[in-house]
C-alpha atoms as a PDB file:
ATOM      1  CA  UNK A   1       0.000   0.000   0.000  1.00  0.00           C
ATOM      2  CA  UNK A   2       1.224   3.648  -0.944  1.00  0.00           C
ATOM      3  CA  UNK A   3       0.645   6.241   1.315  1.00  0.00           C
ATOM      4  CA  UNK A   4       0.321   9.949  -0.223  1.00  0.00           C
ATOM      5  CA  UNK A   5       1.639  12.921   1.212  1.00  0.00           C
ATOM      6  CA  UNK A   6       1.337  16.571   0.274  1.00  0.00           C
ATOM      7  CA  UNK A   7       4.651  19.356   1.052  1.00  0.00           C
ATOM      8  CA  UNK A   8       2.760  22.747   1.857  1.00  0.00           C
ATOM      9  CA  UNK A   9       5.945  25.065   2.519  1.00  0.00           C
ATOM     10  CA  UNK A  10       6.233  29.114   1.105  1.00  0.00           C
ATOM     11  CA  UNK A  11       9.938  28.144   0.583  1.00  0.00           C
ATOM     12  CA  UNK A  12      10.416  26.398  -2.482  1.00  0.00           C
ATOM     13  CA  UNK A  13      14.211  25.097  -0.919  1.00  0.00           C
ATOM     14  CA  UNK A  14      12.233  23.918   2.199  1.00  0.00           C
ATOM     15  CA  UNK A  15       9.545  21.761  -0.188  1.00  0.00           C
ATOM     16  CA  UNK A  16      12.637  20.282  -1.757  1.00  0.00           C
ATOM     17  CA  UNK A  17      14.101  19.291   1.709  1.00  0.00           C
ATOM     18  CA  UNK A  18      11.314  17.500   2.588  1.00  0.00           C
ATOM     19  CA  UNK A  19      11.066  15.821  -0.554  1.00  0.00           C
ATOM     20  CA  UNK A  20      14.395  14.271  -0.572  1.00  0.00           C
ATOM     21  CA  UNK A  21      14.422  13.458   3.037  1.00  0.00           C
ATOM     22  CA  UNK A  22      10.988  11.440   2.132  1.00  0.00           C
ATOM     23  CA  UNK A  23      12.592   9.761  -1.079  1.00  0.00           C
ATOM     24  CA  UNK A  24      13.764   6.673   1.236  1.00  0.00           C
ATOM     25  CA  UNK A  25      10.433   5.791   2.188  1.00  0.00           C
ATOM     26  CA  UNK A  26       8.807   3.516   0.134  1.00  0.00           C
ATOM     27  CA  UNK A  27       5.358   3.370   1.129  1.00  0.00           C
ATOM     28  CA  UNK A  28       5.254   6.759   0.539  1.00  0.00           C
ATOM     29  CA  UNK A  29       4.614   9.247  -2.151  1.00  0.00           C
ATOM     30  CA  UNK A  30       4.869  12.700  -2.364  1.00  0.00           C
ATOM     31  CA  UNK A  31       1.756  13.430  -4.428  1.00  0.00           C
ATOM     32  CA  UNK A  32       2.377  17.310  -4.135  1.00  0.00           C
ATOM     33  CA  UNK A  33       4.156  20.369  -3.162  1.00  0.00           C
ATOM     34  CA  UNK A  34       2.369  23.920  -2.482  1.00  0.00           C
ATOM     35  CA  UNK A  35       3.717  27.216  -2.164  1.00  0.00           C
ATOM     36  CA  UNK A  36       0.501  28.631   0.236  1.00  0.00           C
ATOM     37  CA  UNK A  37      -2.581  27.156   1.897  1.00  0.00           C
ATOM     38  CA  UNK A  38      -4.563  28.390  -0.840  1.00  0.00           C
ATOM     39  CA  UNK A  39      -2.698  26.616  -3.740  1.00  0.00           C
ATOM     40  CA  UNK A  40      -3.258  23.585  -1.465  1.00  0.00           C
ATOM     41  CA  UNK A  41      -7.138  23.696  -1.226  1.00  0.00           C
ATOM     42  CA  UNK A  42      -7.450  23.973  -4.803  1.00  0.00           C
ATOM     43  CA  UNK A  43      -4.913  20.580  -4.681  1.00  0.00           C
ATOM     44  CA  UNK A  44      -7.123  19.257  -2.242  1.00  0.00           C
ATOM     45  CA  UNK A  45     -10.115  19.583  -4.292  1.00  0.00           C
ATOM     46  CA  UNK A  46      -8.751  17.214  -6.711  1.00  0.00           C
ATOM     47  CA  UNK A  47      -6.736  14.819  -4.662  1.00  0.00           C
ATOM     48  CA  UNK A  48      -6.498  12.555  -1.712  1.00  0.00           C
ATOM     49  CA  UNK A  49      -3.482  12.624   0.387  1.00  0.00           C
ATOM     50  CA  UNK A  50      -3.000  10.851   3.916  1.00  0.00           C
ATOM     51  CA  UNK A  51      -0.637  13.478   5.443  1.00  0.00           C
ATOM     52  CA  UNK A  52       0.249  16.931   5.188  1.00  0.00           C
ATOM     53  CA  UNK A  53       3.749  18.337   5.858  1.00  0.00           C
ATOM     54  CA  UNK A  54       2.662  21.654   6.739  1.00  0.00           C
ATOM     55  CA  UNK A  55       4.464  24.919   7.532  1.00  0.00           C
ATOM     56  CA  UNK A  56       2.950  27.499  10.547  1.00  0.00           C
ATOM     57  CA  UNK A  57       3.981  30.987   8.892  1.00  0.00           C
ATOM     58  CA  UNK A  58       2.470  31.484   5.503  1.00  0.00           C
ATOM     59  CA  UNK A  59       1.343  34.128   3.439  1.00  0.00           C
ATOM     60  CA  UNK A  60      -2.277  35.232   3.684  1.00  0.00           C
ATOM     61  CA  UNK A  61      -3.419  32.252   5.436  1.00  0.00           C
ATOM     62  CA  UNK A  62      -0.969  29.984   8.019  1.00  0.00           C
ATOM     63  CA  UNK A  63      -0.731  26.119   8.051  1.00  0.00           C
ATOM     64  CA  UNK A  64      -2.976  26.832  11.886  1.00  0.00           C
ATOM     65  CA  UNK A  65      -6.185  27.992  10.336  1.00  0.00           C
ATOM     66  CA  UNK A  66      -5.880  25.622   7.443  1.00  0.00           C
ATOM     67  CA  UNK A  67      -4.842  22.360   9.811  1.00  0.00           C
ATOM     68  CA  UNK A  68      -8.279  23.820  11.766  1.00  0.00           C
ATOM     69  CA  UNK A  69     -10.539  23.919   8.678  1.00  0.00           C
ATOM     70  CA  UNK A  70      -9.199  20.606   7.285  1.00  0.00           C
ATOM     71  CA  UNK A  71     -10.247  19.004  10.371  1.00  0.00           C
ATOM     72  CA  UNK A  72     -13.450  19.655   9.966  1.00  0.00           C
ATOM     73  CA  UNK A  73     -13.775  16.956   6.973  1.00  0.00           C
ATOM     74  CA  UNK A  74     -14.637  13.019   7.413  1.00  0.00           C
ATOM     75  CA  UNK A  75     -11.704  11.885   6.293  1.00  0.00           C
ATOM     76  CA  UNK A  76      -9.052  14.491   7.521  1.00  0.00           C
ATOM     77  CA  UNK A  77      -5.391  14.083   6.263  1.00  0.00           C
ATOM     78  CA  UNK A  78      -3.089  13.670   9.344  1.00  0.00           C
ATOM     79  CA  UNK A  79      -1.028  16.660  10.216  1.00  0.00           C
ATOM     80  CA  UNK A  80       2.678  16.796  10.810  1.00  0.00           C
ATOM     81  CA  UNK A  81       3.959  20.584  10.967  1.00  0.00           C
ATOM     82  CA  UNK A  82       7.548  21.255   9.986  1.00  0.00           C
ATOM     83  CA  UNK A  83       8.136  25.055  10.854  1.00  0.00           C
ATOM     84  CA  UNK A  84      11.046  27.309  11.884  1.00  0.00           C
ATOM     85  CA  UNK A  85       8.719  28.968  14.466  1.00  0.00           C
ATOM     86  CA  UNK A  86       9.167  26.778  17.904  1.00  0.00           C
ATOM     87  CA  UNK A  87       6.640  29.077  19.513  1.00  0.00           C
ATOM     88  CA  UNK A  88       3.487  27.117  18.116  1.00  0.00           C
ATOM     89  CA  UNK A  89       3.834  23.692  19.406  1.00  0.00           C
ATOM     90  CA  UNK A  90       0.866  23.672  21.697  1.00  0.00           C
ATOM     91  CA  UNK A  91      -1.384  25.836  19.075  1.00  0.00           C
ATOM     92  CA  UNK A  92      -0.619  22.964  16.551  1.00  0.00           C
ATOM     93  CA  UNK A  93      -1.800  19.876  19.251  1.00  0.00           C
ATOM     94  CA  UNK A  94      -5.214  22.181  19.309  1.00  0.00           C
ATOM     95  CA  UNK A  95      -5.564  21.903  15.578  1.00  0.00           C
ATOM     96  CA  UNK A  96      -5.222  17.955  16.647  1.00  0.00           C
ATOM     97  CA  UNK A  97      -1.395  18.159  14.895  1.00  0.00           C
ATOM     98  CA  UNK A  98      -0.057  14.343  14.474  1.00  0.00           C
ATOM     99  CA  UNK A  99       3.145  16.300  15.118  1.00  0.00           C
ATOM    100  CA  UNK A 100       5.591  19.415  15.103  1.00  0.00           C
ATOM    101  CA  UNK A 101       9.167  18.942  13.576  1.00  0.00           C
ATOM    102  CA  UNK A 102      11.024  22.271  14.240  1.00  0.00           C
ATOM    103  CA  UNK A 103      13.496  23.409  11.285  1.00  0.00           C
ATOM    104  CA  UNK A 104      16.128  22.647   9.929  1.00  0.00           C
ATOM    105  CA  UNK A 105      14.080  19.055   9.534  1.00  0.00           C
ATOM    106  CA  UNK A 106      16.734  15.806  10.327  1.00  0.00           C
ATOM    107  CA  UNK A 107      16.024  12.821   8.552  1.00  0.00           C
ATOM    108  CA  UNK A 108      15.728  10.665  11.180  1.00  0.00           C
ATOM    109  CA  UNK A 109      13.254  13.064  13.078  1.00  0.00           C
ATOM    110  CA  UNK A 110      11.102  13.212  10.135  1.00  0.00           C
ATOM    111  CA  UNK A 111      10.950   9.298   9.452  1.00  0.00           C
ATOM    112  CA  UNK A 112       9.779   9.012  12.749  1.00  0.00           C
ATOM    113  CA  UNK A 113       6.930  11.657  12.141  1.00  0.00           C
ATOM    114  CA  UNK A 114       6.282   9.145   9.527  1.00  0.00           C
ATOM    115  CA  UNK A 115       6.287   6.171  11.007  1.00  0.00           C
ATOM    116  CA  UNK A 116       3.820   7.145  13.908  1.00  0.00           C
ATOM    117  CA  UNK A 117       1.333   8.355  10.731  1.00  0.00           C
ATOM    118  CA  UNK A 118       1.296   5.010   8.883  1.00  0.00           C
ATOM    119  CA  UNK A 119       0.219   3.615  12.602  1.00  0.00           C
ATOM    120  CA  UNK A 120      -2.139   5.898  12.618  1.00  0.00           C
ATOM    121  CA  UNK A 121      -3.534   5.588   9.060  1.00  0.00           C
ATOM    122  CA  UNK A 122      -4.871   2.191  10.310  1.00  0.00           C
ATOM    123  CA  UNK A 123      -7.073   3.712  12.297  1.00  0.00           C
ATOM    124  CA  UNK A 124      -8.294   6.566  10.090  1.00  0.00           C
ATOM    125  CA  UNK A 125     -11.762   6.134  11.117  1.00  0.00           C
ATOM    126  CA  UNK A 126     -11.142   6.338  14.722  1.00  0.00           C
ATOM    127  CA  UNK A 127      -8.722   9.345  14.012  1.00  0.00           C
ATOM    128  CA  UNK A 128     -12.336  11.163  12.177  1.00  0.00           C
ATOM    129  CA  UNK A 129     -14.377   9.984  14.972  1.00  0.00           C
ATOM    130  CA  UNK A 130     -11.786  11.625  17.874  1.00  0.00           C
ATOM    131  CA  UNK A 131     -11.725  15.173  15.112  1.00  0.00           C
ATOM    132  CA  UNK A 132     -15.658  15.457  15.222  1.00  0.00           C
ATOM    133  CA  UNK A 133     -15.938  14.860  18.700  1.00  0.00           C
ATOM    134  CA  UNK A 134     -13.536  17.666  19.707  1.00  0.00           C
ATOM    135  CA  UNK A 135     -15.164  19.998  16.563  1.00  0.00           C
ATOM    136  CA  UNK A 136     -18.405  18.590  16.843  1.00  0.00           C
ATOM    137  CA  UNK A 137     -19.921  16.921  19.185  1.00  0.00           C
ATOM    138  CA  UNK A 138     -22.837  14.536  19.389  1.00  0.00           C
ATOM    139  CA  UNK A 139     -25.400  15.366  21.136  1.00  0.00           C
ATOM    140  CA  UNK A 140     -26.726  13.663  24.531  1.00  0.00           C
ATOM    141  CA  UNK A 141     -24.299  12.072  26.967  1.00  0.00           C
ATOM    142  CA  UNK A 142     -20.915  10.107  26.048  1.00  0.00           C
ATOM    143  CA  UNK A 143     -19.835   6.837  26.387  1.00  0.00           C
ATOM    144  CA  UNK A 144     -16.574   7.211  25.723  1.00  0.00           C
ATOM    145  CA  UNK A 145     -13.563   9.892  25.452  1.00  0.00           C
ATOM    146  CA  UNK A 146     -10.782   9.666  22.597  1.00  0.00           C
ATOM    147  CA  UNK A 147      -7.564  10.542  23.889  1.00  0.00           C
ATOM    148  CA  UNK A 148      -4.937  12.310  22.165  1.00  0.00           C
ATOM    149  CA  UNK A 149      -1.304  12.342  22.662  1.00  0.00           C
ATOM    150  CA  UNK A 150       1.795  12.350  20.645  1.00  0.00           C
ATOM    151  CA  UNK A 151       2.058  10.019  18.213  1.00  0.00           C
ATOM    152  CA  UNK A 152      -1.213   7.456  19.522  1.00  0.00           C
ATOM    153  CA  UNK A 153      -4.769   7.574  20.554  1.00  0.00           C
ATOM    154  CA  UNK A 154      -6.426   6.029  23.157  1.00  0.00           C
ATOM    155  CA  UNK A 155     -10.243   4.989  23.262  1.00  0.00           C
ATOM    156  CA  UNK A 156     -11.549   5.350  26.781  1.00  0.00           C
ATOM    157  CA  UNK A 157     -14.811   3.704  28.476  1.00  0.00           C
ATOM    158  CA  UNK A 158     -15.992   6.310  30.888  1.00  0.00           C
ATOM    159  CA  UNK A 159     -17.338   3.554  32.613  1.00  0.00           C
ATOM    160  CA  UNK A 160     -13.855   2.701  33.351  1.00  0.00           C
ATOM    161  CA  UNK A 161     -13.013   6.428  34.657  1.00  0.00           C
ATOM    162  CA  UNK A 162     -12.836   6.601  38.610  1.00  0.00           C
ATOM    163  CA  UNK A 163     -12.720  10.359  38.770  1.00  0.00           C
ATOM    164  CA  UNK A 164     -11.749  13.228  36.715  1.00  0.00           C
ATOM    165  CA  UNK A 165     -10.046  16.181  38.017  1.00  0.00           C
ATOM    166  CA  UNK A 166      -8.699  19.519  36.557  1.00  0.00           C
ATOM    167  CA  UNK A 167      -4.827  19.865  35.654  1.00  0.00           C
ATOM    168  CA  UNK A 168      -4.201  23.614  34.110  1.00  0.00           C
ATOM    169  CA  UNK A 169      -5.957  23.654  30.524  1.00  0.00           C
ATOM    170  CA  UNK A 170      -6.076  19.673  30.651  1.00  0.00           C
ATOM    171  CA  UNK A 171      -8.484  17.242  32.731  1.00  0.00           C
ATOM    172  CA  UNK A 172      -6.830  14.073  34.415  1.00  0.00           C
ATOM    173  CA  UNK A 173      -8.772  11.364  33.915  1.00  0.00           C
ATOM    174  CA  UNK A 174      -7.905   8.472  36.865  1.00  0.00           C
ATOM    175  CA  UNK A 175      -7.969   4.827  36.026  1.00  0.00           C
ATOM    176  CA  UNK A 176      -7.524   1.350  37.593  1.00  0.00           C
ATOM    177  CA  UNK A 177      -4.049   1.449  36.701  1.00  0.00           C
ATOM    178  CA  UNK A 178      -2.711   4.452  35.560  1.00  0.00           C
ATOM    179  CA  UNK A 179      -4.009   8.168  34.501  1.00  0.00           C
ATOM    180  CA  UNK A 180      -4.611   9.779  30.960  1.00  0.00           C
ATOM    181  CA  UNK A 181      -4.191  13.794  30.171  1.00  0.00           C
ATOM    182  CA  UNK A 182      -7.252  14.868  28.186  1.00  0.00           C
ATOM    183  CA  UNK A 183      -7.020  18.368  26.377  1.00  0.00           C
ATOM    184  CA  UNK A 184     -10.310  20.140  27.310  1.00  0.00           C
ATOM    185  CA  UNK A 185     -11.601  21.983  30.619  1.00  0.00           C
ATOM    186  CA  UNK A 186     -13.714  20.423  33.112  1.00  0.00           C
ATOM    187  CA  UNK A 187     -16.332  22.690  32.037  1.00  0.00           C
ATOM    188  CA  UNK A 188     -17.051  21.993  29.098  1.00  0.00           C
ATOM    189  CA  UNK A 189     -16.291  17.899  29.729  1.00  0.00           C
ATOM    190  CA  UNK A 190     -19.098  18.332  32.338  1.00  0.00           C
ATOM    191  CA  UNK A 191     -21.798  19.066  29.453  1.00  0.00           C
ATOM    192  CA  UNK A 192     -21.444  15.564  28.001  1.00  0.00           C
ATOM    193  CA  UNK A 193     -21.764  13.190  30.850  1.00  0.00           C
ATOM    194  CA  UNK A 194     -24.106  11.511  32.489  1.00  0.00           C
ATOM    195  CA  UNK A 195     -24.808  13.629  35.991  1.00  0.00           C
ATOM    196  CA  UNK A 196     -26.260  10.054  37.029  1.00  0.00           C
ATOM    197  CA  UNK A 197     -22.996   8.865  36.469  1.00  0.00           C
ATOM    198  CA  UNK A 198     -20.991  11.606  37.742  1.00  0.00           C
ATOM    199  CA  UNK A 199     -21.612  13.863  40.327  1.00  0.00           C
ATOM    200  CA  UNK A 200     -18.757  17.090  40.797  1.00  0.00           C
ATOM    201  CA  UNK A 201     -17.566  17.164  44.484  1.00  0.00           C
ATOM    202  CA  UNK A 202     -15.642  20.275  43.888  1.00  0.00           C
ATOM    203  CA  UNK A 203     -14.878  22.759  40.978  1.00  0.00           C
ATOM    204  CA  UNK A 204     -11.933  20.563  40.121  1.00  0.00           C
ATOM    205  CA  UNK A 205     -13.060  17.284  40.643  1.00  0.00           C
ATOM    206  CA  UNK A 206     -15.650  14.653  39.271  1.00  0.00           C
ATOM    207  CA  UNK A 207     -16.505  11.557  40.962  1.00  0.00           C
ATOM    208  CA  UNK A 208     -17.986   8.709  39.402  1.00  0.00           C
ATOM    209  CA  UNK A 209     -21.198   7.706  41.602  1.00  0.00           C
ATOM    210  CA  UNK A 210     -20.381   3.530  41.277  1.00  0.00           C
ATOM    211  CA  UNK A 211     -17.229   4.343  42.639  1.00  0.00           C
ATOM    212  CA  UNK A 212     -18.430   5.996  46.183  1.00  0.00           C
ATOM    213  CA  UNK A 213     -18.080   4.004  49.003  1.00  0.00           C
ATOM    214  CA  UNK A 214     -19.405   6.921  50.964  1.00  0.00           C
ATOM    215  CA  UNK A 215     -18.535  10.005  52.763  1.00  0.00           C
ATOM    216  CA  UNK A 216     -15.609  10.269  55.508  1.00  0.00           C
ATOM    217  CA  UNK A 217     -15.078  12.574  58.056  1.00  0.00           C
ATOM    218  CA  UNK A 218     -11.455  12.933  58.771  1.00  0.00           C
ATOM    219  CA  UNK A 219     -11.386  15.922  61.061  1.00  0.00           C
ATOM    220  CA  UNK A 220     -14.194  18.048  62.682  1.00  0.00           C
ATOM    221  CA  UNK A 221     -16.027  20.064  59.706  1.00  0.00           C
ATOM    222  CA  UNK A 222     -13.858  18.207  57.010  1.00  0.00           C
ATOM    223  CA  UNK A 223     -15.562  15.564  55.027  1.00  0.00           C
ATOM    224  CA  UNK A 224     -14.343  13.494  51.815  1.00  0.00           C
ATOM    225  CA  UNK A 225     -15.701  11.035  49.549  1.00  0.00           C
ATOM    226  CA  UNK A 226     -14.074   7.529  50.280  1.00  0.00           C
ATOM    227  CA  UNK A 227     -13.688   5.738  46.635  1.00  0.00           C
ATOM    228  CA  UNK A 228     -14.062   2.314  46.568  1.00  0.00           C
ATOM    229  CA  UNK A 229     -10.157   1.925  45.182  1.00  0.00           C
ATOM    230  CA  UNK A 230      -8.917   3.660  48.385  1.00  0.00           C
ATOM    231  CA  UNK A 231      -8.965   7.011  47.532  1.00  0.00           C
ATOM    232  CA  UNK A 232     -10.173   9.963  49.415  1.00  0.00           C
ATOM    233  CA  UNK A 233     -11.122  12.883  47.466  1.00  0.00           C
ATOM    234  CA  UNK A 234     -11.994  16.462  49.310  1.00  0.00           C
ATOM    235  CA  UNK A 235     -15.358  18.207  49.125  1.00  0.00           C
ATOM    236  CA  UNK A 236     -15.577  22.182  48.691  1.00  0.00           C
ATOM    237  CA  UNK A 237     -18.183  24.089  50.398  1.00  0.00           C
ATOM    238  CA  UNK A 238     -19.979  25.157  47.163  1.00  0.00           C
ATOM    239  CA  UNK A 239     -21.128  21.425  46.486  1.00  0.00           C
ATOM    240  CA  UNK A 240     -21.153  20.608  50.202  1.00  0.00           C
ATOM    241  CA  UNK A 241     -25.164  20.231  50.357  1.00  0.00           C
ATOM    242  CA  UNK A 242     -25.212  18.695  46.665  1.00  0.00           C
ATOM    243  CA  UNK A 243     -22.693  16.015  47.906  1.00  0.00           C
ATOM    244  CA  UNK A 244     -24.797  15.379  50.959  1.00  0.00           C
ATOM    245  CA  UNK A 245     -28.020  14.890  49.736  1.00  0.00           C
ATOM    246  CA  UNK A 246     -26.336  12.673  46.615  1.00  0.00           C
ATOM    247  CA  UNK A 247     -24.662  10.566  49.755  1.00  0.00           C
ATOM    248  CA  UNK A 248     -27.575  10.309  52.061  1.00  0.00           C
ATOM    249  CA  UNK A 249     -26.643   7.747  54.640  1.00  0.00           C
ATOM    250  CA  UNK A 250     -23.644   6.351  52.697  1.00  0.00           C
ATOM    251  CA  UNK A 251     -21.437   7.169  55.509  1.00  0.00           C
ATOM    252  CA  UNK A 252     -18.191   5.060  56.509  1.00  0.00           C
ATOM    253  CA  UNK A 253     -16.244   5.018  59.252  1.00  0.00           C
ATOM    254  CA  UNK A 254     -12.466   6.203  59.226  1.00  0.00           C
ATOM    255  CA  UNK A 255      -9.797   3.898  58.209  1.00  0.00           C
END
């Protein structure tokens, strides 16, 4: 199987760089090179590709906007920038970027780019499905959360979440065995589950209710909720009465 990529770069010595540095690559074509995101619309009109090379700083429009309006499609090509600009890197993981390769581009560094894309092309319909959830999302409550990081994705059961707590611009959500960074806000996460499911014990954490053993008091006038793993997660005044009346009579003793 040949896997098609298209060079979007306003420096035609830059396109050629990439080009070469691809030419060991078998699998892979290089079905294009553009000078500007516009040229490459008008490409994309005609053509399929798989992956984009894509610089940040363009004329007119930059390789950000056009990574955002490209995932917006069904099929989305995966997104690897290669830019001189290091200041971007987290903007590009927003615009759900495979991956950002900071000029001048090393062979090796690039292959590996491509490598974690042809993974990833196995799963293009999962990638489409994680794209319109984060652009678009279904309406009613979720069953699951995709999970982007570097270079994989992870499908997550939020029937297998314990709780979910805030970390900066990122949720943590806590598992049997280990704990997954989630790009959104608790916020806006909050509007897409169950509230039979979860119930929020404080404005940075979510408990999930099959995982309450009950509520602890550890000190005079400071309660927790005891999970069932072990756990003890604190309670903030503002959902004080909430947690109470969700907890009636599930009370448990200290350890």
């Amino acid at each position: 199987m040949t896997f098609k990529i298209l060079i979007v770069d306003d420096e035609a010595h830059a396109r050629t760089n990439l080009r070469l540095a691809l030419a060991p690559l078998a699998e892979w074509e290089v079905a294009g090179e553009c000078p500007s995101a516009a040229s490459a619309r008008d490409f994309l009109q005609a053509n399929e590709v798989d992956l984009i090379l894509l610089d940040v700083q363009m004329p007119q429009e930059s390789g950000l906007e056009m990574a955002r309006s490209l995932s917006q499609r069904e099929l989305p090509p995966l997104i690897v920038f290669a830019t001189a600009h290091r200041g971007h890197a987290l903007d590009a993981f927003d615009v759900h970027a495979l991956d950002y390769i900071v000029k001048p581009v090393s062979e090796p560094r690039l292959h590996q780019a491509i490598a974690r894309a042809q993974v990833l092309l196995e799963q293009r319909a999962t990638y489409a499905r994680a794209l319109r959830q984060f652009t678009d999302p279904a309406p009613g409550f979720w069953s699951e959360l995709i999970v982007r990081s570097v270079g994989r994705m992870d499908r997550v059961a939020l029937k297998d979440v314990r709780w979910i707590e805030t970390a900066g611009n990122y949720v943590e959500l806590h598992l049997a065995h280990h704990t997954l960074m989630h790009r959104t806000t608790l916020t806006e996460l909050v509007k897409y589950l169950d509230p039979d499911e979860f119930l929020r014990i404080h404005r940075r954490i979510l408990v999930r209710r099959d995982q309450v053993l009950g509520l602890r008091q550890i000190q005079e006038r400071t309660d927790v909720v005891a999970l069932r793993c072990g756990h003890q997660l604190p309670i903030s005044e503002s959902y004080w009465a909430a947690v109470k009346s969700a907890l009636s009579g599930r009370n448990v003793a200290p350890p």
